[in-house]
Amino acid sequence: MLVTGTCGSFQPTPWRLFDMLGNAAEWTDSIYCEYPYHLNCNDLNQEKRRVVRGGSWSDRPLGSTASVRRPYQQWQKMFNVGFRVVCDSLDVSTNN
């Protein structure tokens, strides 16, 4: 069964990060290469597939881990892939 959850409804990681897995898989700036990498694998000027990490709300639990990496074309539109926005700490108790 696939379900969604309200942001911040689960416990944070040991580094106090919330919602790191499961909402949307995350685009990275890395070129997708098979392990082990070659010397020039991460030349960002290359027109190659980029790495998408983690899992989304539409993935099963085994596909929703930080170690999961999938290759997608840079121009490829995906309904379950996004990017992460990092902000300073927000005190949710005062709604500021």
PDB file of C-alpha atoms in Angstrom:
ATOM      1  CA  MET A   1       0.000   0.000   0.000  1.00  0.00           C
ATOM      2  CA  LEU A   2       1.353   3.408  -0.960  1.00  0.00           C
ATOM      3  CA  VAL A   3       0.628   6.288   1.389  1.00  0.00           C
ATOM      4  CA  THR A   4       1.770   9.851   1.846  1.00  0.00           C
ATOM      5  CA  GLY A   5       2.471  11.644   5.101  1.00  0.00           C
ATOM      6  CA  THR A   6       2.412  15.194   6.341  1.00  0.00           C
ATOM      7  CA  CYS A   7       5.829  16.848   6.224  1.00  0.00           C
ATOM      8  CA  GLY A   8       7.615  16.617   9.562  1.00  0.00           C
ATOM      9  CA  SER A   9       5.301  13.898  10.893  1.00  0.00           C
ATOM     10  CA  PHE A  10       8.138  11.390  11.388  1.00  0.00           C
ATOM     11  CA  GLN A  11      11.129  11.526  13.723  1.00  0.00           C
ATOM     12  CA  PRO A  12      14.215  13.354  12.372  1.00  0.00           C
ATOM     13  CA  THR A  13      17.486  11.618  11.543  1.00  0.00           C
ATOM     14  CA  PRO A  14      20.367  11.778  14.054  1.00  0.00           C
ATOM     15  CA  TRP A  15      21.476  14.942  12.194  1.00  0.00           C
ATOM     16  CA  ARG A  16      18.055  16.569  12.824  1.00  0.00           C
ATOM     17  CA  LEU A  17      16.961  16.300   9.190  1.00  0.00           C
ATOM     18  CA  PHE A  18      13.305  15.649   8.462  1.00  0.00           C
ATOM     19  CA  ASP A  19      11.665  13.860   5.543  1.00  0.00           C
ATOM     20  CA  MET A  20      14.869  12.712   3.876  1.00  0.00           C
ATOM     21  CA  LEU A  21      13.340   9.669   2.188  1.00  0.00           C
ATOM     22  CA  GLY A  22      10.010   8.862   0.651  1.00  0.00           C
ATOM     23  CA  ASN A  23       8.464  12.123  -0.530  1.00  0.00           C
ATOM     24  CA  ALA A  24      10.396  12.593  -3.756  1.00  0.00           C
ATOM     25  CA  ALA A  25      13.509  11.017  -5.210  1.00  0.00           C
ATOM     26  CA  GLU A  26      16.239  13.638  -5.482  1.00  0.00           C
ATOM     27  CA  TRP A  27      18.150  14.902  -8.508  1.00  0.00           C
ATOM     28  CA  THR A  28      21.892  15.130  -7.953  1.00  0.00           C
ATOM     29  CA  ASP A  29      24.620  16.805  -9.988  1.00  0.00           C
ATOM     30  CA  SER A  30      26.491  13.515 -10.423  1.00  0.00           C
ATOM     31  CA  ILE A  31      26.961  11.770 -13.748  1.00  0.00           C
ATOM     32  CA  TYR A  32      25.633   8.214 -13.617  1.00  0.00           C
ATOM     33  CA  CYS A  33      28.443   5.684 -13.918  1.00  0.00           C
ATOM     34  CA  GLU A  34      28.563   2.034 -13.022  1.00  0.00           C
ATOM     35  CA  TYR A  35      30.631   1.166  -9.969  1.00  0.00           C
ATOM     36  CA  PRO A  36      33.615   1.327  -9.819  1.00  0.00           C
ATOM     37  CA  TYR A  37      33.929   4.814 -11.296  1.00  0.00           C
ATOM     38  CA  HIS A  38      36.386   5.713 -14.023  1.00  0.00           C
ATOM     39  CA  LEU A  39      38.726   8.695 -13.716  1.00  0.00           C
ATOM     40  CA  ASN A  40      36.681  11.170 -15.806  1.00  0.00           C
ATOM     41  CA  CYS A  41      33.248   9.914 -14.888  1.00  0.00           C
ATOM     42  CA  ASN A  42      32.087  13.090 -13.147  1.00  0.00           C
ATOM     43  CA  ASP A  43      33.029  15.601 -15.837  1.00  0.00           C
ATOM     44  CA  LEU A  44      29.905  17.798 -15.527  1.00  0.00           C
ATOM     45  CA  ASN A  45      30.259  19.051 -19.097  1.00  0.00           C
ATOM     46  CA  GLN A  46      29.378  15.651 -20.490  1.00  0.00           C
ATOM     47  CA  GLU A  47      25.904  15.027 -21.903  1.00  0.00           C
ATOM     48  CA  LYS A  48      25.155  11.959 -19.842  1.00  0.00           C
ATOM     49  CA  ARG A  49      22.516  10.632 -17.525  1.00  0.00           C
ATOM     50  CA  ARG A  50      22.388  12.134 -14.032  1.00  0.00           C
ATOM     51  CA  VAL A  51      21.950  10.301 -10.756  1.00  0.00           C
ATOM     52  CA  VAL A  52      18.630  10.350  -8.947  1.00  0.00           C
ATOM     53  CA  ARG A  53      18.941   9.147  -5.345  1.00  0.00           C
ATOM     54  CA  GLY A  54      16.516   7.884  -2.767  1.00  0.00           C
ATOM     55  CA  GLY A  55      12.919   6.960  -3.288  1.00  0.00           C
ATOM     56  CA  SER A  56       9.564   8.629  -3.627  1.00  0.00           C
ATOM     57  CA  TRP A  57       6.047   8.066  -2.405  1.00  0.00           C
ATOM     58  CA  SER A  58       5.509   5.689  -5.351  1.00  0.00           C
ATOM     59  CA  ASP A  59       8.429   3.372  -4.513  1.00  0.00           C
ATOM     60  CA  ARG A  60       8.364   0.298  -2.322  1.00  0.00           C
ATOM     61  CA  PRO A  61      10.468   0.432   0.906  1.00  0.00           C
ATOM     62  CA  LEU A  62      13.482  -1.326  -0.664  1.00  0.00           C
ATOM     63  CA  GLY A  63      13.603   1.420  -3.316  1.00  0.00           C
ATOM     64  CA  SER A  64      13.329   4.226  -0.783  1.00  0.00           C
ATOM     65  CA  THR A  65      16.789   4.220   0.736  1.00  0.00           C
ATOM     66  CA  ALA A  66      19.624   6.722   0.400  1.00  0.00           C
ATOM     67  CA  SER A  67      21.757   4.077  -1.318  1.00  0.00           C
ATOM     68  CA  VAL A  68      19.370   3.656  -4.259  1.00  0.00           C
ATOM     69  CA  ARG A  69      20.635   5.430  -7.375  1.00  0.00           C
ATOM     70  CA  ARG A  70      18.954   5.520 -10.763  1.00  0.00           C
ATOM     71  CA  PRO A  71      20.032   7.069 -14.062  1.00  0.00           C
ATOM     72  CA  TYR A  72      17.827   9.624 -15.845  1.00  0.00           C
ATOM     73  CA  GLN A  73      18.445  11.980 -18.740  1.00  0.00           C
ATOM     74  CA  GLN A  74      18.797  15.628 -17.705  1.00  0.00           C
ATOM     75  CA  TRP A  75      15.784  16.622 -19.807  1.00  0.00           C
ATOM     76  CA  GLN A  76      13.607  13.737 -18.643  1.00  0.00           C
ATOM     77  CA  LYS A  77      10.452  14.808 -16.767  1.00  0.00           C
ATOM     78  CA  MET A  78       9.553  12.613 -13.810  1.00  0.00           C
ATOM     79  CA  PHE A  79       6.435  12.820 -11.642  1.00  0.00           C
ATOM     80  CA  ASN A  80       8.208  11.554  -8.507  1.00  0.00           C
ATOM     81  CA  VAL A  81      11.628  13.247  -8.722  1.00  0.00           C
ATOM     82  CA  GLY A  82      12.455  16.659  -7.303  1.00  0.00           C
ATOM     83  CA  PHE A  83      15.209  18.553  -5.567  1.00  0.00           C
ATOM     84  CA  ARG A  84      15.882  19.345  -1.941  1.00  0.00           C
ATOM     85  CA  VAL A  85      15.581  22.830  -0.477  1.00  0.00           C
ATOM     86  CA  VAL A  86      17.645  23.394   2.663  1.00  0.00           C
ATOM     87  CA  CYS A  87      16.653  26.118   5.112  1.00  0.00           C
ATOM     88  CA  ASP A  88      17.797  27.265   8.507  1.00  0.00           C
ATOM     89  CA  SER A  89      16.070  25.699  11.474  1.00  0.00           C
ATOM     90  CA  LEU A  90      12.411  26.584  11.831  1.00  0.00           C
ATOM     91  CA  ASP A  91      10.762  26.626  15.215  1.00  0.00           C
ATOM     92  CA  VAL A  92       7.465  24.910  14.397  1.00  0.00           C
ATOM     93  CA  SER A  93       6.140  25.438  17.937  1.00  0.00           C
ATOM     94  CA  THR A  94       5.675  29.182  17.279  1.00  0.00           C
ATOM     95  CA  ASN A  95       4.747  28.842  13.577  1.00  0.00           C
ATOM     96  CA  ASN A  96       7.448  31.358  12.564  1.00  0.00           C
TER      97      ASN A  96
END
